[in-house]
Structures are given as C-alpha cells and as structure tokens.
Amino acid sequence: DFPSTPPPSPTGLTYRKISVQKYRPPSVYGGLNTIGNYILAVNEKLTMQNLNDRLASYLDKVRSLETANFQLEKQIREWYETSSPATKHDHSLYYKTIKDLQSKIGAAHLNNARLILQIDNAKLAADDFHMKYETELALKQNVENDIAGLLRVIDGLTLTRADLELQIEDMKEDMAFLKKNYDEETERLRRQLGGTVNVEVDAAPRIDLAKLMDNMRQQYESMAQKNREEAKEQFDIQIEKLNQEVAVSTGQLQIQKSEITDLRRNFQSLEIELQSQLSMKKALEDTLAETEARYSLQLAQIQAAIGNAEAQLIQVRADMEQQSNEYNSLLDIKARLEIEIATYRRLLEGEDKLPTPPFWLWAVAICAADICTCKWFPPCPPPNHLKKNIFIHFN
C-alpha cells in the first residue's frame, strides 16, 4: 500500500514506505523442499546484492545530506552573526535619532513658548505705551486748551491795557483842556481887573482871586497827579500780573512743549520698536513653521525607515522560521535515514533472519519525486491470499 501524495523533501527524493511482503506458498505435489531451498538461497543472494547496492546509495545520500546540512548550519550561523547585530545596531541608531529629534522638537516648543511669551509681553508693553500715549495726548489737549485760554486772557489784558492807555490820553487831554481854560479864565480876569478904577469903600475884605485860582489849580493838579499816579500804579500792577501770568504760562508752555516733544519722540521710538517686534514675530513664526515642517518631514522619513526595518525584520524572522523548519525537516530526514540504515545494518548482520522453510519474498517500494515503483525479490508476485504487509513508516 503506497500513499497517493509524497511528502516534500529538500533533496528532491521522497521516501515513503517500504512494504515488505512475505508469504508462505502452498506445497507443490506434496513438498519439494530441496527445490524450495535452492530457490530461497538464490533469492537471498539476489536480495542481499540488491540491499548492498541500496545501502551504498543510501550512504551516499546520507553523506550528501550531511554535507548539505553542515553547509546550511554554517549559512544560518553566518546569517545570525552578520544580520542580528546589525539589525539591533540599526534599531539603536534609529532610537537615538528619534530621541535626538524629540529633544530638538521639545527645545523648539520651549523656544516657541518663550517667543510667544516675549510677543505677549511686547503686546502688553505696546498696549501700556498706547494707554500712556492716549493719556499724554489728553493732557496735551488740556494744556493746549489752557494755553488757548491764557492767550485769550492775554488778548483781553492787551485790550484792557490799550483801553487804559486811551483813558490816560483822554485824561491828559482833559487836563490840558482844563489847564488851557484855567489860563484863559485867569487872563480874562486879569484883563478885567486891569481896566477898572480903584474905589475905596468900607466893605468886607475882598476875595483874593489869584490865590483862589492858585488853590484851585493846585487842587486840580494834585487830583490829576493823584489820578495819574493811581492809574499808573494800577496799570503797573496789572501789567506786572499779566507779565507774571505770561511768564508762568510761557514756562508751562515751554515745559508742555518739551514734554510733548519727548512724548512724540517716545511714541515714534515705541512705534518703531513695535514694528520691529512685529517683524521679528513674523520672522519667528515663519522660522517655526519651516522648522516644524522640516522636522515633520524628517520624522516621517524616520518612521518610514523604521517601518521598512520592521518589515525587513519580520521578513528575516519569517525566513529564519522557514529555514528552521527546513532544518528540522532535514534533521527528521537524517534521523529517518539513520533508522533505515540501522534497519539494513541489522538485516546485513543477520539480526532479522528469515526462516528457511518456507521461503520468503520481499517487496521494496522506491519513490523518487511523485513516482513510486515496486520491485519484488525474486521477481515473481506472491498470491494475494497469502500476502502479509510489513510497513516501515517515516512520518
């Protein structure tokens, strides 16, 4: 009995079963023992010769399989020595590169957070300066309004001064007119007194008109002088006050102008600094985006390399497992061949001798590839009703 499908073998030969069939033939004409013994001796000689040939071929195959097994073990050891450390070393390099990239990404994130904090601080400072600018601008407008009010006061004082000067001129004209009238009245009275006749009469003492006129003139002059001095004093006091107010206003105006100039200069410098900070922020954001893109690309490349390395590692493990299976299969074949050799050795040494009467027939199945052939020794098939199968399994 032979199987229909042979098992795989790395050498191309498939050893299935050896079906040893023995039978006891019926006696012909009451027993021809001598002829049977002769036939048995001839069959044993042919069988032993065939077994010797097969044993030699099996020994050659065993030696070739041992050589192939040794070469395969050598290749496996060389592959382990060359591939395994390199793979581990490559993985450590990948891990080291990934760790370095992660540290660089963390440093970039910290730097980005630091820059964002600086940008926020710059924004807060810019807002503070903007508020200060608004406050100073309001103060400037208030000072300008005060200056405009002081200018209006100065204009009013100037008009008042002009009015007082006009009043002084009018008073001078009035005083000149009164003096002229006084002189004319005095001259008229003198002319009237010069053309009269002195008549002495007993009467009350007469009034000294000249003295009276002198007294009146002195009174008017003293009043005019007093009015002039009072007007001058009042004018001087008002002028002094106006000068002081103008001086104070001018000083405050100069101070406010200098403060406005400083504020304008500070505003311009802060605006320039804000523009520089904004440009720096834009440049840093562009640099950060470029750095993130570059590191993302490098990380993707490293992940792809790691994926390729893992795929290669999986393939190597699969190849190792396949080679290990083939190696175990070869070891199994070797063990089977050793069992078969031991069996043939026992046959050659006479451990499994066949009984002489009646004689025995052997059937050996030889399988190469998927084709199995059966040879009988001696080449005469036994009857089916006396056939007994003995199997040697190599499963």
Tab-separated table of C-alpha atoms in Angstrom:
chain	number	residue	atom	x	y	z
A	1	ASP	CA	0.000	0.000	0.000
A	2	PHE	CA	1.514	3.351	-1.091
A	3	PRO	CA	0.255	6.874	-0.383
A	4	SER	CA	-1.005	8.951	-3.275
A	5	THR	CA	0.793	12.244	-2.370
A	6	PRO	CA	4.507	12.154	-1.336
A	7	PRO	CA	5.788	14.486	1.419
A	8	PRO	CA	8.218	17.311	0.444
A	9	SER	CA	11.976	16.793	0.599
A	10	PRO	CA	14.785	19.325	0.089
A	11	THR	CA	16.863	16.798	-1.887
A	12	GLY	CA	14.195	16.035	-4.473
A	13	LEU	CA	13.811	12.414	-3.320
A	14	THR	CA	10.792	11.254	-1.365
A	15	TYR	CA	10.982	8.176	0.804
A	16	ARG	CA	7.522	6.863	1.572
A	17	LYS	CA	7.208	3.387	2.944
A	18	ILE	CA	8.972	0.124	2.473
A	19	SER	CA	6.338	-2.516	2.135
A	20	VAL	CA	7.864	-5.857	2.965
A	21	GLN	CA	5.508	-8.558	1.880
A	22	LYS	CA	6.110	-12.143	2.903
A	23	TYR	CA	4.035	-15.182	2.341
A	24	ARG	CA	4.156	-18.898	2.721
A	25	PRO	CA	3.357	-20.569	-0.658
A	26	PRO	CA	1.457	-23.856	-0.776
A	27	SER	CA	3.399	-27.013	-1.235
A	28	VAL	CA	3.505	-28.392	-4.791
A	29	TYR	CA	2.893	-32.132	-5.192
A	30	GLY	CA	3.281	-32.867	-1.546
A	31	GLY	CA	6.592	-30.932	-0.862
A	32	LEU	CA	9.645	-30.107	-2.937
A	33	ASN	CA	11.871	-28.924	-0.115
A	34	THR	CA	15.124	-29.237	-1.981
A	35	ILE	CA	13.988	-27.055	-4.855
A	36	GLY	CA	12.494	-24.595	-2.417
A	37	ASN	CA	15.758	-24.379	-0.505
A	38	TYR	CA	17.689	-23.760	-3.726
A	39	ILE	CA	15.293	-21.049	-4.824
A	40	LEU	CA	15.499	-19.499	-1.370
A	41	ALA	CA	19.292	-19.429	-1.494
A	42	VAL	CA	19.256	-17.768	-4.915
A	43	ASN	CA	16.667	-15.263	-3.754
A	44	GLU	CA	18.666	-14.472	-0.626
A	45	LYS	CA	21.775	-13.842	-2.727
A	46	LEU	CA	19.922	-11.507	-5.079
A	47	THR	CA	18.232	-9.802	-2.163
A	48	MET	CA	21.496	-9.236	-0.335
A	49	GLN	CA	23.139	-7.906	-3.506
A	50	ASN	CA	20.263	-5.502	-4.065
A	51	LEU	CA	20.320	-4.463	-0.418
A	52	ASN	CA	24.040	-3.817	-0.630
A	53	ASP	CA	23.534	-1.607	-3.684
A	54	ARG	CA	20.734	0.252	-1.992
A	55	LEU	CA	22.773	0.601	1.192
A	56	ALA	CA	25.648	2.127	-0.778
A	57	SER	CA	23.286	4.557	-2.484
A	58	TYR	CA	21.703	5.438	0.866
A	59	LEU	CA	25.110	6.010	2.432
A	60	ASP	CA	25.999	8.351	-0.446
A	61	LYS	CA	22.736	10.198	0.042
A	62	VAL	CA	23.361	10.403	3.800
A	63	ARG	CA	26.810	11.859	3.220
A	64	SER	CA	25.436	14.379	0.725
A	65	LEU	CA	22.639	15.304	3.135
A	66	GLU	CA	25.110	15.684	5.999
A	67	THR	CA	27.240	17.941	3.791
A	68	ALA	CA	24.182	19.997	2.802
A	69	ASN	CA	23.085	20.104	6.460
A	70	PHE	CA	26.536	21.317	7.510
A	71	GLN	CA	26.517	23.998	4.792
A	72	LEU	CA	23.011	25.078	5.815
A	73	GLU	CA	24.009	25.270	9.503
A	74	LYS	CA	27.074	27.297	8.509
A	75	GLN	CA	24.940	29.675	6.432
A	76	ILE	CA	22.460	30.048	9.308
A	77	ARG	CA	25.259	30.802	11.771
A	78	GLU	CA	26.814	33.330	9.356
A	79	TRP	CA	23.444	34.938	8.784
A	80	TYR	CA	22.853	35.204	12.555
A	81	GLU	CA	26.339	36.652	13.063
A	82	THR	CA	26.010	39.219	10.255
A	83	SER	CA	22.316	40.146	10.371
A	84	SER	CA	21.240	40.124	14.015
A	85	PRO	CA	23.801	42.578	15.460
A	86	ALA	CA	23.387	44.931	12.511
A	87	THR	CA	19.652	44.938	12.977
A	88	LYS	CA	19.990	45.697	16.676
A	89	HIS	CA	22.591	48.355	15.961
A	90	ASP	CA	20.362	49.923	13.340
A	91	HIS	CA	17.441	49.970	15.771
A	92	SER	CA	19.569	51.635	18.427
A	93	LEU	CA	20.663	54.241	15.890
A	94	TYR	CA	17.046	54.826	14.945
A	95	TYR	CA	16.056	55.144	18.606
A	96	LYS	CA	18.945	57.528	19.227
A	97	THR	CA	17.980	59.623	16.189
A	98	ILE	CA	14.335	59.657	17.292
A	99	LYS	CA	15.368	60.672	20.810
A	100	ASP	CA	17.541	63.491	19.436
A	101	LEU	CA	14.716	64.670	17.193
A	102	GLN	CA	12.269	64.528	20.092
A	103	SER	CA	14.653	66.579	22.248
A	104	LYS	CA	15.078	69.083	19.412
A	105	ILE	CA	11.306	69.270	18.944
A	106	GLY	CA	10.887	69.808	22.699
A	107	ALA	CA	13.533	72.554	22.627
A	108	ALA	CA	11.782	74.113	19.624
A	109	HIS	CA	8.466	74.005	21.515
A	110	LEU	CA	10.118	75.649	24.547
A	111	ASN	CA	11.687	78.286	22.317
A	112	ASN	CA	8.322	78.825	20.635
A	113	ALA	CA	6.641	79.230	24.040
A	114	ARG	CA	9.396	81.641	25.083
A	115	LEU	CA	8.931	83.661	21.905
A	116	ILE	CA	5.155	83.673	22.365
A	117	LEU	CA	5.677	84.924	25.934
A	118	GLN	CA	8.006	87.643	24.665
A	119	ILE	CA	5.476	88.586	21.984
A	120	ASP	CA	2.716	88.761	24.605
A	121	ASN	CA	4.946	90.898	26.826
A	122	ALA	CA	5.693	93.162	23.865
A	123	LYS	CA	1.962	93.411	23.144
A	124	LEU	CA	1.262	94.295	26.781
A	125	ALA	CA	4.059	96.877	26.754
A	126	ALA	CA	2.730	98.294	23.474
A	127	ASP	CA	-0.770	98.483	24.954
A	128	ASP	CA	0.647	100.181	28.057
A	129	PHE	CA	2.549	102.666	25.945
A	130	HIS	CA	-0.557	103.225	23.848
A	131	MET	CA	-2.557	103.968	27.002
A	132	LYS	CA	0.192	106.291	28.195
A	133	TYR	CA	0.165	107.950	24.787
A	134	GLU	CA	-3.597	108.417	24.978
A	135	THR	CA	-3.235	109.885	28.487
A	136	GLU	CA	-0.441	112.207	27.439
A	137	LEU	CA	-2.411	113.178	24.344
A	138	ALA	CA	-5.369	114.082	26.564
A	139	LEU	CA	-3.015	116.067	28.829
A	140	LYS	CA	-1.569	117.758	25.770
A	141	GLN	CA	-5.049	118.724	24.597
A	142	ASN	CA	-5.866	120.059	28.072
A	143	VAL	CA	-2.636	122.079	28.134
A	144	GLU	CA	-3.339	123.390	24.652
A	145	ASN	CA	-6.822	124.381	25.811
A	146	ASP	CA	-5.297	126.102	28.869
A	147	ILE	CA	-2.784	127.868	26.633
A	148	ALA	CA	-5.596	128.964	24.329
A	149	GLY	CA	-7.468	130.290	27.378
A	150	LEU	CA	-4.350	132.096	28.610
A	151	LEU	CA	-3.864	133.565	25.156
A	152	ARG	CA	-7.422	134.807	25.262
A	153	VAL	CA	-6.722	136.280	28.726
A	154	ILE	CA	-3.582	137.930	27.329
A	155	ASP	CA	-5.615	139.328	24.464
A	156	GLY	CA	-8.175	140.662	26.962
A	157	LEU	CA	-5.414	142.188	29.101
A	158	THR	CA	-3.904	143.740	25.985
A	159	LEU	CA	-7.251	145.255	25.124
A	160	THR	CA	-7.613	146.458	28.724
A	161	ARG	CA	-4.126	147.968	28.575
A	162	ALA	CA	-4.982	149.737	25.318
A	163	ASP	CA	-8.218	150.970	26.878
A	164	LEU	CA	-6.334	152.264	29.926
A	165	GLU	CA	-3.802	153.950	27.669
A	166	LEU	CA	-6.679	155.586	25.796
A	167	GLN	CA	-8.186	156.659	29.108
A	168	ILE	CA	-4.816	158.123	30.148
A	169	GLU	CA	-4.621	160.021	26.879
A	170	ASP	CA	-8.155	161.276	27.376
A	171	MET	CA	-7.318	162.335	30.925
A	172	LYS	CA	-4.206	164.104	29.654
A	173	GLU	CA	-6.269	165.882	27.045
A	174	ASP	CA	-8.854	166.775	29.679
A	175	MET	CA	-6.123	168.057	31.964
A	176	ALA	CA	-4.602	170.082	29.108
A	177	PHE	CA	-8.039	171.406	28.241
A	178	LEU	CA	-8.694	172.345	31.905
A	179	LYS	CA	-5.295	173.989	32.142
A	180	LYS	CA	-5.974	175.908	28.957
A	181	ASN	CA	-9.381	177.006	30.254
A	182	TYR	CA	-7.781	177.971	33.559
A	183	ASP	CA	-5.151	180.052	31.807
A	184	GLU	CA	-7.741	181.722	29.591
A	185	GLU	CA	-10.003	182.443	32.573
A	186	THR	CA	-7.089	183.854	34.526
A	187	GLU	CA	-6.023	186.035	31.634
A	188	ARG	CA	-9.569	187.287	31.163
A	189	LEU	CA	-9.904	188.104	34.805
A	190	ARG	CA	-6.596	189.941	34.773
A	191	ARG	CA	-7.659	191.999	31.822
A	192	GLN	CA	-10.893	192.816	33.508
A	193	LEU	CA	-9.112	193.830	36.697
A	194	GLY	CA	-6.504	195.854	34.832
A	195	GLY	CA	-9.065	198.311	33.293
A	196	THR	CA	-11.016	199.050	36.492
A	197	VAL	CA	-10.858	202.134	38.863
A	198	ASN	CA	-9.776	201.678	42.429
A	199	VAL	CA	-12.517	202.894	44.644
A	200	GLU	CA	-12.037	202.563	48.327
A	201	VAL	CA	-15.122	201.824	50.221
A	202	ASP	CA	-15.725	200.463	53.571
A	203	ALA	CA	-16.739	196.909	52.901
A	204	ALA	CA	-15.816	193.372	53.769
A	205	PRO	CA	-12.379	192.193	52.755
A	206	ARG	CA	-12.309	191.190	49.149
A	207	ILE	CA	-11.560	187.722	47.929
A	208	ASP	CA	-8.118	187.114	46.501
A	209	LEU	CA	-8.994	185.567	43.181
A	210	ALA	CA	-5.411	184.846	42.264
A	211	LYS	CA	-4.920	182.941	45.420
A	212	LEU	CA	-8.210	181.212	44.888
A	213	MET	CA	-7.222	180.313	41.356
A	214	ASP	CA	-3.857	179.078	42.583
A	215	ASN	CA	-5.574	176.945	45.159
A	216	MET	CA	-7.972	175.590	42.567
A	217	ARG	CA	-5.080	174.957	40.182
A	218	GLN	CA	-3.127	173.196	42.890
A	219	GLN	CA	-6.161	171.116	43.804
A	220	TYR	CA	-6.764	170.124	40.179
A	221	GLU	CA	-3.096	169.419	39.680
A	222	SER	CA	-2.961	167.341	42.851
A	223	MET	CA	-6.125	165.486	41.796
A	224	ALA	CA	-4.759	164.942	38.301
A	225	GLN	CA	-1.417	163.836	39.721
A	226	LYS	CA	-3.174	161.525	42.139
A	227	ASN	CA	-5.365	160.089	39.400
A	228	ARG	CA	-2.364	159.768	37.157
A	229	GLU	CA	-0.360	158.017	39.856
A	230	GLU	CA	-3.262	155.728	40.762
A	231	ALA	CA	-3.868	154.887	37.111
A	232	LYS	CA	-0.173	154.328	36.575
A	233	GLU	CA	0.088	152.226	39.725
A	234	GLN	CA	-2.961	150.179	38.768
A	235	PHE	CA	-1.663	149.839	35.241
A	236	ASP	CA	1.751	148.794	36.511
A	237	ILE	CA	0.175	146.284	38.893
A	238	GLN	CA	-1.972	144.828	36.135
A	239	ILE	CA	0.978	144.794	33.746
A	240	GLU	CA	3.096	143.065	36.403
A	241	LYS	CA	0.399	140.492	36.993
A	242	LEU	CA	-0.013	139.975	33.290
A	243	ASN	CA	3.736	139.667	32.849
A	244	GLN	CA	3.904	137.140	35.667
A	245	GLU	CA	0.989	135.180	34.251
A	246	VAL	CA	2.506	135.365	30.790
A	247	ALA	CA	5.891	134.261	32.169
A	248	VAL	CA	4.282	131.380	34.075
A	249	SER	CA	2.175	130.451	31.067
A	250	THR	CA	5.213	130.732	28.810
A	251	GLY	CA	7.236	128.491	31.158
A	252	GLN	CA	4.413	126.000	31.364
A	253	LEU	CA	4.019	126.215	27.624
A	254	GLN	CA	7.716	125.523	27.125
A	255	ILE	CA	7.540	122.651	29.604
A	256	GLN	CA	4.462	121.250	27.895
A	257	LYS	CA	6.094	121.679	24.506
A	258	SER	CA	9.199	119.833	25.708
A	259	GLU	CA	7.010	117.117	27.244
A	260	ILE	CA	5.010	116.865	24.034
A	261	THR	CA	8.253	116.632	22.066
A	262	ASP	CA	9.528	113.901	24.405
A	263	LEU	CA	6.223	112.063	24.204
A	264	ARG	CA	6.224	112.324	20.433
A	265	ARG	CA	9.790	111.037	20.344
A	266	ASN	CA	8.918	108.194	22.729
A	267	PHE	CA	5.854	107.377	20.687
A	268	GLN	CA	7.906	107.236	17.498
A	269	SER	CA	10.558	105.057	19.155
A	270	LEU	CA	7.879	102.761	20.601
A	271	GLU	CA	6.145	102.572	17.247
A	272	ILE	CA	9.454	101.661	15.608
A	273	GLU	CA	10.102	99.074	18.319
A	274	LEU	CA	6.588	97.696	17.870
A	275	GLN	CA	7.130	97.382	14.128
A	276	SER	CA	10.462	95.643	14.738
A	277	GLN	CA	8.822	93.291	17.258
A	278	LEU	CA	6.022	92.533	14.811
A	279	SER	CA	8.518	91.825	12.031
A	280	MET	CA	10.543	89.669	14.431
A	281	LYS	CA	7.363	87.840	15.408
A	282	LYS	CA	6.524	87.235	11.740
A	283	ALA	CA	10.057	86.005	11.050
A	284	LEU	CA	9.990	83.732	14.110
A	285	GLU	CA	6.588	82.355	13.146
A	286	ASP	CA	7.871	81.644	9.626
A	287	THR	CA	11.001	80.030	11.060
A	288	LEU	CA	8.903	77.976	13.466
A	289	ALA	CA	6.591	76.817	10.670
A	290	GLU	CA	9.581	75.922	8.494
A	291	THR	CA	11.258	74.081	11.381
A	292	GLU	CA	8.077	72.160	12.181
A	293	ALA	CA	7.656	71.225	8.514
A	294	ARG	CA	11.297	70.127	8.246
A	295	TYR	CA	11.189	68.066	11.434
A	296	SER	CA	7.829	66.593	10.439
A	297	LEU	CA	9.353	65.517	7.114
A	298	GLN	CA	12.403	64.068	8.881
A	299	LEU	CA	10.165	62.311	11.400
A	300	ALA	CA	8.049	60.870	8.576
A	301	GLN	CA	11.224	59.667	6.828
A	302	ILE	CA	12.497	58.105	10.049
A	303	GLN	CA	9.125	56.463	10.675
A	304	ALA	CA	9.160	55.128	7.114
A	305	ALA	CA	12.703	53.817	7.660
A	306	ILE	CA	11.593	52.233	10.940
A	307	GLY	CA	8.609	50.677	9.152
A	308	ASN	CA	10.913	49.313	6.437
A	309	ALA	CA	13.310	47.998	9.075
A	310	GLU	CA	10.432	46.349	10.959
A	311	ALA	CA	9.149	44.836	7.705
A	312	GLN	CA	12.664	43.559	6.947
A	313	LEU	CA	12.893	42.215	10.497
A	314	ILE	CA	9.552	40.430	10.081
A	315	GLN	CA	10.726	39.043	6.733
A	316	VAL	CA	14.024	37.930	8.291
A	317	ARG	CA	12.155	36.251	11.132
A	318	ALA	CA	9.879	34.522	8.621
A	319	ASP	CA	12.936	33.404	6.616
A	320	MET	CA	14.580	32.219	9.830
A	321	GLU	CA	11.461	30.296	10.768
A	322	GLN	CA	11.271	28.784	7.289
A	323	GLN	CA	14.953	27.839	7.390
A	324	SER	CA	14.453	26.441	10.878
A	325	ASN	CA	11.544	24.358	9.608
A	326	GLU	CA	13.645	23.177	6.669
A	327	TYR	CA	16.499	22.434	9.045
A	328	ASN	CA	14.175	20.429	11.310
A	329	SER	CA	12.835	18.648	8.237
A	330	LEU	CA	16.393	17.791	7.197
A	331	LEU	CA	17.148	16.591	10.716
A	332	ASP	CA	13.994	14.455	10.574
A	333	ILE	CA	15.035	13.048	7.205
A	334	LYS	CA	18.502	12.381	8.588
A	335	ALA	CA	17.008	10.573	11.589
A	336	ARG	CA	14.790	8.516	9.301
A	337	LEU	CA	17.744	7.649	7.102
A	338	GLU	CA	19.729	6.653	10.171
A	339	ILE	CA	16.833	4.421	11.256
A	340	GLU	CA	16.686	2.919	7.764
A	341	ILE	CA	20.466	2.398	7.733
A	342	ALA	CA	20.280	0.736	11.141
A	343	THR	CA	17.494	-1.487	9.846
A	344	TYR	CA	19.549	-2.507	6.799
A	345	ARG	CA	22.595	-3.000	9.003
A	346	ARG	CA	20.626	-5.381	11.176
A	347	LEU	CA	19.490	-7.178	8.040
A	348	LEU	CA	23.105	-7.425	6.843
A	349	GLU	CA	24.371	-8.620	10.217
A	350	GLY	CA	21.663	-11.325	10.351
A	351	GLU	CA	19.639	-9.912	13.201
A	352	ASP	CA	16.395	-10.252	11.268
A	353	LYS	CA	16.983	-13.610	9.558
A	354	LEU	CA	14.168	-15.074	7.626
A	355	PRO	CA	13.157	-18.720	8.253
A	356	THR	CA	14.280	-21.194	5.649
A	357	PRO	CA	11.130	-23.248	5.095
A	358	PRO	CA	9.009	-21.958	3.608
A	359	PHE	CA	10.931	-19.272	1.657
A	360	TRP	CA	10.123	-15.506	1.893
A	361	LEU	CA	9.563	-12.927	-0.782
A	362	TRP	CA	10.415	-9.189	-0.383
A	363	ALA	CA	8.770	-6.216	-1.995
A	364	VAL	CA	10.567	-2.854	-1.801
A	365	ALA	CA	8.891	0.436	-2.759
A	366	ILE	CA	11.252	3.041	-4.207
A	367	CYS	CA	9.811	6.557	-4.553
A	368	ALA	CA	11.527	9.372	-6.407
A	369	ALA	CA	9.660	12.682	-6.760
A	370	ASP	CA	6.000	11.736	-7.136
A	371	ILE	CA	6.531	8.333	-8.876
A	372	CYS	CA	6.717	5.144	-6.810
A	373	THR	CA	7.868	1.761	-8.215
A	374	CYS	CA	7.691	-1.647	-6.583
A	375	LYS	CA	10.302	-4.389	-7.062
A	376	TRP	CA	9.925	-7.992	-5.971
A	377	PHE	CA	12.770	-10.208	-4.904
A	378	PRO	CA	12.692	-12.697	-6.524
A	379	PRO	CA	10.646	-11.150	-9.354
A	380	CYS	CA	7.572	-13.311	-9.003
A	381	PRO	CA	4.494	-11.831	-7.324
A	382	PRO	CA	3.022	-13.878	-4.461
A	383	PRO	CA	-0.575	-14.947	-4.349
A	384	ASN	CA	-2.943	-12.366	-2.914
A	385	HIS	CA	-4.453	-14.733	-0.353
A	386	LEU	CA	-1.063	-15.257	1.351
A	387	LYS	CA	0.168	-11.654	1.218
A	388	LYS	CA	1.162	-10.052	4.535
A	389	ASN	CA	2.276	-6.412	4.677
A	390	ILE	CA	5.017	-5.087	6.920
A	391	PHE	CA	5.361	-1.251	6.862
A	392	ILE	CA	8.275	0.885	7.927
A	393	HIS	CA	6.889	4.378	8.425
A	394	PHE	CA	8.941	7.583	8.150
A	395	ASN	CA	6.293	10.036	9.317
